[in-house]
Amino acid sequence: MKQDIKVKVIPARSIDVGYQNVKFSKGRKRDGDSVEIECGLFAAFAPTVSANQLLYAQGTQQADALLVGVNGNNYMVGNRAKSYTRNVQARLVDPKYCLSDPYYAMFLGALSYIAEDAGAGQEVIIDTLGVGLPLNTYAANHAALAEKLTGEHLIGPLGGPVLRRVTVRHVEVMVQPHGALLNYGSRPKNSLDGATLVVDVGGGTLDWFLLDEDREIAWTRSGAFPQAMLHISQTIAEQIEEGLSRDIAAMSVVDKAVRHRDPTFKIGPHVYEMQKFRTLVDSALDESVKAMLEKTGALTTVGRILFTGGGAVVYREYMERKYKQWKDAMEIDEEPVFANVRGFQVAAEQVAADRGVVQ
């Protein structure tokens, strides 16, 4: 007799695969007197792994890492995936990143974490999944990404057991900073009256999204620049030693120091003063911010500049120094690293409800 397999149906979830982190939503969870969208993340590493490199039985999830087969290769993804890298990797901003095999492998990892959090078994259905793209690649890639992520996804190693089968019925692809705007506006204490500029500081791109004084999206004044936090860290690393930007461990140290505004950082036995690189950092920041302001035009009616993304603090601090006239309008979103993926969740919930699927 064939055993019945219970299928877990999840109305709405969201995933944001970035260059530095993969974020995913776990739905709404009660936190004291309020109900909040809970999220998780893991580092955006997806090293290929051969059979003789595996340190545990194929198909298991020991050490909080997951082996997934994609297009003839096994990729290790998840919280411990970094330990399987060779510590040498060029991290390039690719306009087709969202259609690449490593992106899809990390997407599968996020699906697995979502299913695990929901207490799901082997068979899972997500009715509506919200995802995002930078503004500079959205037009070219959103249709192909939606098609790629819609349907059945098999999670497991090549030639090994299928650990989970996740079916996504509908994919909602949004521009990334729109997610942050939806997240901000979804909180009762916040208001979106007047013009708002969202500055979304990611690893690979700086995105900006302008809601004008009539609360209409100003598409021609919104955009993206293909250099952000990753570029800053790479610039510092290359100044220290040519080729150091390919060293994953060293880049992690530099990136952390930049984001936390640490006065010093240590690579091996050497201690470096961050002030030594201030001119380089400001130059990189200036290039991306000027590109943004050239596209937005005058910000006379903008009453709020909302910084979000993993590098929100760095960019806000810089713009406060360089553009003092807008200081009173600047604010940082709550938990900026999760702002976009929470907004994608809000959108996915609405679409799922419109489709007749409720939480």
Short mmCIF file of C-alpha atoms in Angstrom, two decimals:
data_model
loop_
_atom_site.label_atom_id
_atom_site.label_comp_id
_atom_site.label_asym_id
_atom_site.label_seq_id
_atom_site.Cartn_x
_atom_site.Cartn_y
_atom_site.Cartn_z
CA MET A 1 0.00 0.00 0.00
CA LYS A 2 1.35 3.41 -0.97
CA GLN A 3 1.95 5.64 2.03
CA ASP A 4 0.11 8.98 1.97
CA ILE A 5 2.50 11.92 1.97
CA LYS A 6 1.25 14.98 3.80
CA VAL A 7 1.71 18.15 1.75
CA LYS A 8 2.41 21.38 3.65
CA VAL A 9 0.84 24.44 1.97
CA ILE A 10 2.42 27.79 2.82
CA PRO A 11 0.41 30.78 1.52
CA ALA A 12 3.24 33.34 1.16
CA ARG A 13 6.97 33.62 1.67
CA SER A 14 9.85 35.69 0.26
CA ILE A 15 13.52 35.28 -0.64
CA ASP A 16 16.23 37.83 -1.43
CA VAL A 17 19.42 36.31 -2.85
CA GLY A 18 22.11 38.99 -2.68
CA TYR A 19 25.86 39.08 -3.29
CA GLN A 20 26.71 38.95 0.41
CA ASN A 21 23.68 37.42 2.14
CA VAL A 22 20.63 35.35 1.31
CA LYS A 23 17.59 36.53 3.25
CA PHE A 24 14.29 34.68 3.59
CA SER A 25 11.04 35.19 5.46
CA LYS A 26 9.52 32.78 7.94
CA GLY A 27 6.07 34.34 7.89
CA ARG A 28 4.42 36.24 10.70
CA LYS A 29 5.25 35.21 14.26
CA ARG A 30 3.92 36.59 17.53
CA ASP A 31 6.44 38.72 19.42
CA GLY A 32 4.91 39.79 22.71
CA ASP A 33 1.80 41.83 21.92
CA SER A 34 2.60 42.22 18.23
CA VAL A 35 2.85 39.96 15.21
CA GLU A 36 6.01 40.51 13.17
CA ILE A 37 7.50 39.10 9.98
CA GLU A 38 10.38 36.91 11.12
CA CYS A 39 13.37 36.45 8.84
CA GLY A 40 16.59 34.48 8.55
CA LEU A 41 19.76 34.73 6.51
CA PHE A 42 22.91 32.91 5.52
CA ALA A 43 26.07 34.06 3.75
CA ALA A 44 25.91 34.09 -0.05
CA PHE A 45 28.41 31.33 -0.73
CA ALA A 46 27.74 28.38 -3.00
CA PRO A 47 31.02 26.49 -3.52
CA THR A 48 31.00 23.45 -5.79
CA VAL A 49 31.85 20.29 -3.87
CA SER A 50 33.20 17.00 -5.19
CA ALA A 51 32.37 13.66 -3.58
CA ASN A 52 35.81 13.26 -1.98
CA GLN A 53 35.51 16.66 -0.28
CA LEU A 54 32.43 15.73 1.71
CA LEU A 55 33.04 15.41 5.42
CA TYR A 56 29.72 13.78 6.16
CA ALA A 57 27.24 11.35 4.61
CA GLN A 58 25.83 12.60 1.34
CA GLY A 59 22.31 13.95 1.63
CA THR A 60 22.41 14.96 5.29
CA GLN A 61 22.30 18.49 6.69
CA GLN A 62 24.95 18.22 9.39
CA ALA A 63 26.89 21.35 10.34
CA ASP A 64 23.98 23.50 9.09
CA ALA A 65 24.94 23.13 5.44
CA LEU A 66 23.00 21.60 2.60
CA LEU A 67 24.22 19.86 -0.56
CA VAL A 68 22.13 20.62 -3.64
CA GLY A 69 22.55 19.45 -7.20
CA VAL A 70 22.18 22.06 -9.94
CA ASN A 71 22.95 21.56 -13.63
CA GLY A 72 25.47 18.74 -13.12
CA ASN A 73 27.26 20.20 -10.06
CA ASN A 74 26.89 19.80 -6.31
CA TYR A 75 26.80 23.09 -4.41
CA MET A 76 27.11 23.54 -0.67
CA VAL A 77 24.78 26.24 0.65
CA GLY A 78 23.63 27.44 4.05
CA ASN A 79 25.14 28.84 7.24
CA ARG A 80 28.26 26.65 7.09
CA ALA A 81 28.83 26.70 3.34
CA LYS A 82 31.78 29.09 3.69
CA SER A 83 33.84 26.31 5.31
CA TYR A 84 33.74 24.44 1.97
CA THR A 85 35.18 27.29 -0.08
CA ARG A 86 38.78 27.27 -1.26
CA ASN A 87 39.15 30.79 0.20
CA VAL A 88 39.80 32.20 -3.27
CA GLN A 89 36.88 33.65 -5.14
CA ALA A 90 36.43 36.66 -7.39
CA ARG A 91 33.10 38.27 -6.49
CA LEU A 92 31.95 40.07 -9.60
CA VAL A 93 28.69 41.94 -10.10
CA ASP A 94 27.03 40.04 -12.97
CA PRO A 95 23.87 41.48 -14.62
CA LYS A 96 22.70 37.88 -15.17
CA TYR A 97 23.45 36.80 -11.59
CA CYS A 98 19.82 35.93 -10.88
CA LEU A 99 19.82 33.34 -13.67
CA SER A 100 23.10 31.69 -12.65
CA ASP A 101 23.51 28.23 -11.11
CA PRO A 102 24.99 29.52 -7.79
CA TYR A 103 22.00 31.86 -7.39
CA TYR A 104 19.61 28.97 -7.93
CA ALA A 105 21.56 26.75 -5.52
CA MET A 106 21.27 29.40 -2.79
CA PHE A 107 17.60 29.83 -3.64
CA LEU A 108 17.13 26.10 -3.00
CA GLY A 109 18.91 26.51 0.31
CA ALA A 110 16.51 29.30 1.30
CA LEU A 111 13.53 27.13 0.30
CA SER A 112 14.85 24.37 2.56
CA TYR A 113 15.19 26.74 5.54
CA ILE A 114 11.65 28.04 4.91
CA ALA A 115 10.24 24.51 4.81
CA GLU A 116 12.14 23.48 7.93
CA ASP A 117 10.88 26.50 9.87
CA ALA A 118 7.30 25.70 8.81
CA GLY A 119 7.64 22.17 10.14
CA ALA A 120 7.11 20.77 6.67
CA GLY A 121 7.97 17.26 5.54
CA GLN A 122 9.18 16.21 2.14
CA GLU A 123 6.37 17.79 0.11
CA VAL A 124 5.83 21.56 0.29
CA ILE A 125 3.74 24.04 -1.69
CA ILE A 126 4.33 27.79 -1.53
CA ASP A 127 1.43 29.57 -3.19
CA THR A 128 3.07 32.98 -3.68
CA LEU A 129 6.77 33.74 -3.42
CA GLY A 130 8.08 37.30 -3.40
CA VAL A 131 11.59 37.97 -4.75
CA GLY A 132 13.49 41.05 -5.91
CA LEU A 133 15.94 42.37 -8.48
CA PRO A 134 18.08 45.52 -8.71
CA LEU A 135 16.49 48.25 -10.80
CA ASN A 136 19.25 48.08 -13.42
CA THR A 137 18.54 44.40 -14.21
CA TYR A 138 14.81 44.19 -13.50
CA ALA A 139 13.55 44.94 -17.02
CA ALA A 140 15.91 42.45 -18.66
CA ASN A 141 15.54 39.60 -16.17
CA HIS A 142 12.28 39.69 -14.22
CA ALA A 143 10.24 37.57 -16.65
CA ALA A 144 12.95 34.91 -16.96
CA LEU A 145 13.47 34.83 -13.19
CA ALA A 146 9.75 34.41 -12.52
CA GLU A 147 9.63 31.53 -15.01
CA LYS A 148 12.73 29.89 -13.50
CA LEU A 149 11.43 30.03 -9.92
CA THR A 150 7.86 28.97 -10.69
CA GLY A 151 7.06 25.26 -10.49
CA GLU A 152 8.70 22.26 -8.86
CA HIS A 153 12.10 22.43 -7.16
CA LEU A 154 13.93 19.27 -6.05
CA ILE A 155 16.27 19.79 -3.11
CA GLY A 156 19.03 17.23 -2.69
CA PRO A 157 22.45 16.16 -3.99
CA LEU A 158 23.15 14.84 -7.48
CA GLY A 159 22.30 11.16 -7.64
CA GLY A 160 21.17 11.19 -4.02
CA PRO A 161 17.82 11.26 -2.28
CA VAL A 162 15.36 14.11 -2.78
CA LEU A 163 15.26 15.71 0.66
CA ARG A 164 12.39 18.01 -0.23
CA ARG A 165 10.15 18.75 -3.18
CA VAL A 166 8.94 22.37 -3.11
CA THR A 167 6.38 23.62 -5.61
CA VAL A 168 5.98 27.37 -6.09
CA ARG A 169 2.66 28.23 -7.70
CA HIS A 170 3.24 31.94 -8.34
CA VAL A 171 6.28 34.24 -8.22
CA GLU A 172 6.04 37.98 -7.67
CA VAL A 173 9.23 39.77 -8.82
CA MET A 174 9.74 43.29 -7.49
CA VAL A 175 12.46 45.92 -7.69
CA GLN A 176 14.40 45.58 -4.46
CA PRO A 177 13.95 49.00 -2.82
CA HIS A 178 10.20 48.82 -3.42
CA GLY A 179 10.26 46.01 -0.87
CA ALA A 180 11.83 48.33 1.72
CA LEU A 181 9.19 50.97 1.00
CA LEU A 182 6.35 48.46 1.46
CA ASN A 183 7.93 47.24 4.69
CA TYR A 184 8.25 50.79 6.02
CA GLY A 185 4.69 51.70 5.07
CA SER A 186 3.26 48.52 6.60
CA ARG A 187 4.11 49.65 10.13
CA PRO A 188 1.29 51.55 11.87
CA LYS A 189 3.62 54.21 13.27
CA ASN A 190 5.00 55.15 9.85
CA SER A 191 3.44 57.36 7.21
CA LEU A 192 4.31 57.64 3.53
CA ASP A 193 2.94 61.15 3.12
CA GLY A 194 5.08 63.36 0.89
CA ALA A 195 8.01 62.35 -1.26
CA THR A 196 10.31 59.56 -0.10
CA LEU A 197 13.66 58.47 -1.49
CA VAL A 198 14.67 54.91 -0.56
CA VAL A 199 18.44 54.34 -0.71
CA ASP A 200 19.03 50.58 -0.74
CA VAL A 201 22.69 49.74 -0.09
CA GLY A 202 23.42 46.16 -1.09
CA GLY A 203 26.60 44.21 -1.63
CA GLY A 204 26.66 44.45 -5.41
CA THR A 205 24.49 47.46 -6.22
CA LEU A 206 23.27 50.75 -4.86
CA ASP A 207 19.56 51.00 -5.67
CA TRP A 208 17.32 54.01 -5.16
CA PHE A 209 13.56 54.26 -5.44
CA LEU A 210 11.63 57.53 -5.44
CA LEU A 211 8.02 57.96 -4.37
CA ASP A 212 7.03 61.49 -5.40
CA GLU A 213 4.88 64.00 -3.51
CA ASP A 214 1.72 62.49 -5.08
CA ARG A 215 2.76 59.03 -3.78
CA GLU A 216 3.42 57.88 -7.33
CA ILE A 217 6.52 55.85 -8.23
CA ALA A 218 8.94 58.07 -10.15
CA TRP A 219 10.40 55.37 -12.37
CA THR A 220 12.49 57.69 -14.55
CA ARG A 221 14.19 59.11 -11.44
CA SER A 222 14.77 55.72 -9.79
CA GLY A 223 17.67 53.47 -10.70
CA ALA A 224 20.74 51.50 -9.66
CA PHE A 225 24.52 51.72 -9.79
CA PRO A 226 26.57 48.49 -10.02
CA GLN A 227 28.94 49.37 -7.17
CA ALA A 228 28.22 49.43 -3.45
CA MET A 229 29.63 47.74 -0.32
CA LEU A 230 31.46 44.96 -2.13
CA HIS A 231 33.26 47.51 -4.30
CA ILE A 232 34.38 49.49 -1.25
CA SER A 233 35.84 46.40 0.45
CA GLN A 234 37.54 45.29 -2.77
CA THR A 235 39.11 48.72 -3.21
CA ILE A 236 40.62 48.59 0.29
CA ALA A 237 41.82 45.00 -0.14
CA GLU A 238 43.56 45.79 -3.43
CA GLN A 239 45.25 48.80 -1.85
CA ILE A 240 46.70 46.50 0.82
CA GLU A 241 47.89 43.85 -1.63
CA GLU A 242 47.16 43.12 -5.27
CA GLY A 243 44.84 40.13 -5.54
CA LEU A 244 43.73 40.29 -1.90
CA SER A 245 40.14 40.99 -3.00
CA ARG A 246 39.95 37.34 -4.12
CA ASP A 247 40.75 36.12 -0.60
CA ILE A 248 37.39 35.33 1.00
CA ALA A 249 38.62 35.43 4.61
CA ALA A 250 40.44 38.74 4.15
CA MET A 251 37.45 40.29 2.38
CA SER A 252 35.22 39.23 5.24
CA VAL A 253 37.47 41.06 7.71
CA VAL A 254 37.58 44.21 5.59
CA ASP A 255 33.85 44.20 4.91
CA LYS A 256 33.04 43.84 8.60
CA ALA A 257 35.38 46.71 9.48
CA VAL A 258 33.77 48.98 6.87
CA ARG A 259 30.20 48.17 7.93
CA HIS A 260 30.92 48.55 11.65
CA ARG A 261 33.09 51.65 11.08
CA ASP A 262 35.89 50.05 13.09
CA PRO A 263 38.97 52.24 13.59
CA THR A 264 41.31 49.30 12.88
CA PHE A 265 41.19 45.80 11.45
CA LYS A 266 43.65 42.91 11.46
CA ILE A 267 44.62 40.58 8.60
CA GLY A 268 47.10 37.95 9.70
CA PRO A 269 49.67 39.61 11.97
CA HIS A 270 49.13 43.06 10.43
CA VAL A 271 46.91 45.77 11.92
CA TYR A 272 45.57 48.44 9.56
CA GLU A 273 44.20 51.87 10.45
CA MET A 274 40.90 52.50 8.67
CA GLN A 275 41.69 56.20 8.50
CA LYS A 276 44.47 55.33 6.03
CA PHE A 277 41.80 54.26 3.55
CA ARG A 278 39.32 57.09 4.21
CA THR A 279 40.05 58.87 0.92
CA LEU A 280 39.58 55.63 -1.05
CA VAL A 281 36.32 54.83 0.75
CA ASP A 282 34.95 58.34 0.28
CA SER A 283 35.87 58.26 -3.41
CA ALA A 284 33.96 55.01 -3.91
CA LEU A 285 30.98 56.34 -1.96
CA ASP A 286 31.06 59.61 -3.86
CA GLU A 287 30.98 57.85 -7.23
CA SER A 288 27.83 55.87 -6.46
CA VAL A 289 26.03 58.69 -4.64
CA LYS A 290 26.69 61.15 -7.46
CA ALA A 291 25.32 58.62 -9.97
CA MET A 292 22.18 58.40 -7.84
CA LEU A 293 21.71 62.16 -7.50
CA GLU A 294 22.24 62.73 -11.21
CA LYS A 295 19.34 60.36 -11.87
CA THR A 296 17.00 61.61 -9.14
CA GLY A 297 17.46 65.26 -10.02
CA ALA A 298 16.51 67.92 -7.49
CA LEU A 299 15.26 66.58 -4.15
CA THR A 300 13.48 69.79 -3.17
CA THR A 301 10.18 68.11 -2.24
CA VAL A 302 11.68 64.97 -0.67
CA GLY A 303 10.82 64.93 3.02
CA ARG A 304 12.31 61.53 3.85
CA ILE A 305 15.49 59.76 2.73
CA LEU A 306 15.20 56.19 3.97
CA PHE A 307 18.43 54.17 4.09
CA THR A 308 18.12 50.41 4.00
CA GLY A 309 20.19 47.35 3.12
CA GLY A 310 23.32 45.96 4.75
CA GLY A 311 25.36 49.12 4.13
CA ALA A 312 22.68 51.61 5.24
CA VAL A 313 24.70 53.02 8.14
CA VAL A 314 27.80 53.57 6.01
CA TYR A 315 25.95 55.50 3.31
CA ARG A 316 23.88 57.53 5.73
CA GLU A 317 26.99 58.57 7.66
CA TYR A 318 28.68 59.62 4.41
CA MET A 319 25.70 61.60 3.10
CA GLU A 320 25.25 63.33 6.46
CA ARG A 321 28.83 64.58 6.15
CA LYS A 322 28.62 65.58 2.48
CA TYR A 323 25.02 66.77 2.16
CA LYS A 324 24.21 68.48 5.43
CA GLN A 325 21.18 70.23 3.91
CA TRP A 326 19.30 66.89 3.88
CA LYS A 327 20.42 65.63 7.30
CA ASP A 328 17.04 66.17 8.97
CA ALA A 329 15.32 64.08 6.29
CA MET A 330 17.60 61.06 6.70
CA GLU A 331 16.65 57.96 8.66
CA ILE A 332 17.66 54.30 8.78
CA ASP A 333 15.06 51.59 8.47
CA GLU A 334 14.58 49.16 11.35
CA GLU A 335 16.75 46.09 10.76
CA PRO A 336 17.74 47.40 7.30
CA VAL A 337 19.29 44.09 6.19
CA PHE A 338 15.80 42.52 6.24
CA ALA A 339 13.77 45.49 4.95
CA ASN A 340 13.48 44.31 1.35
CA VAL A 341 12.64 40.69 2.10
CA ARG A 342 9.99 41.80 4.62
CA GLY A 343 8.47 44.03 1.94
CA PHE A 344 8.46 41.14 -0.52
CA GLN A 345 6.60 39.13 2.12
CA VAL A 346 4.00 41.90 2.47
CA ALA A 347 3.47 41.91 -1.30
CA ALA A 348 3.34 38.10 -1.47
CA GLU A 349 0.69 38.00 1.26
CA GLN A 350 -1.49 40.46 -0.65
CA VAL A 351 -1.14 38.53 -3.92
CA ALA A 352 -1.88 35.24 -2.17
CA ALA A 353 -4.99 36.77 -0.59
CA ASP A 354 -6.11 38.04 -4.01
CA ARG A 355 -5.64 34.48 -5.25
CA GLY A 356 -7.88 33.23 -2.45
CA VAL A 357 -5.10 31.78 -0.30
CA VAL A 358 -4.91 33.16 3.23
CA GLN A 359 -2.57 32.65 6.17
#
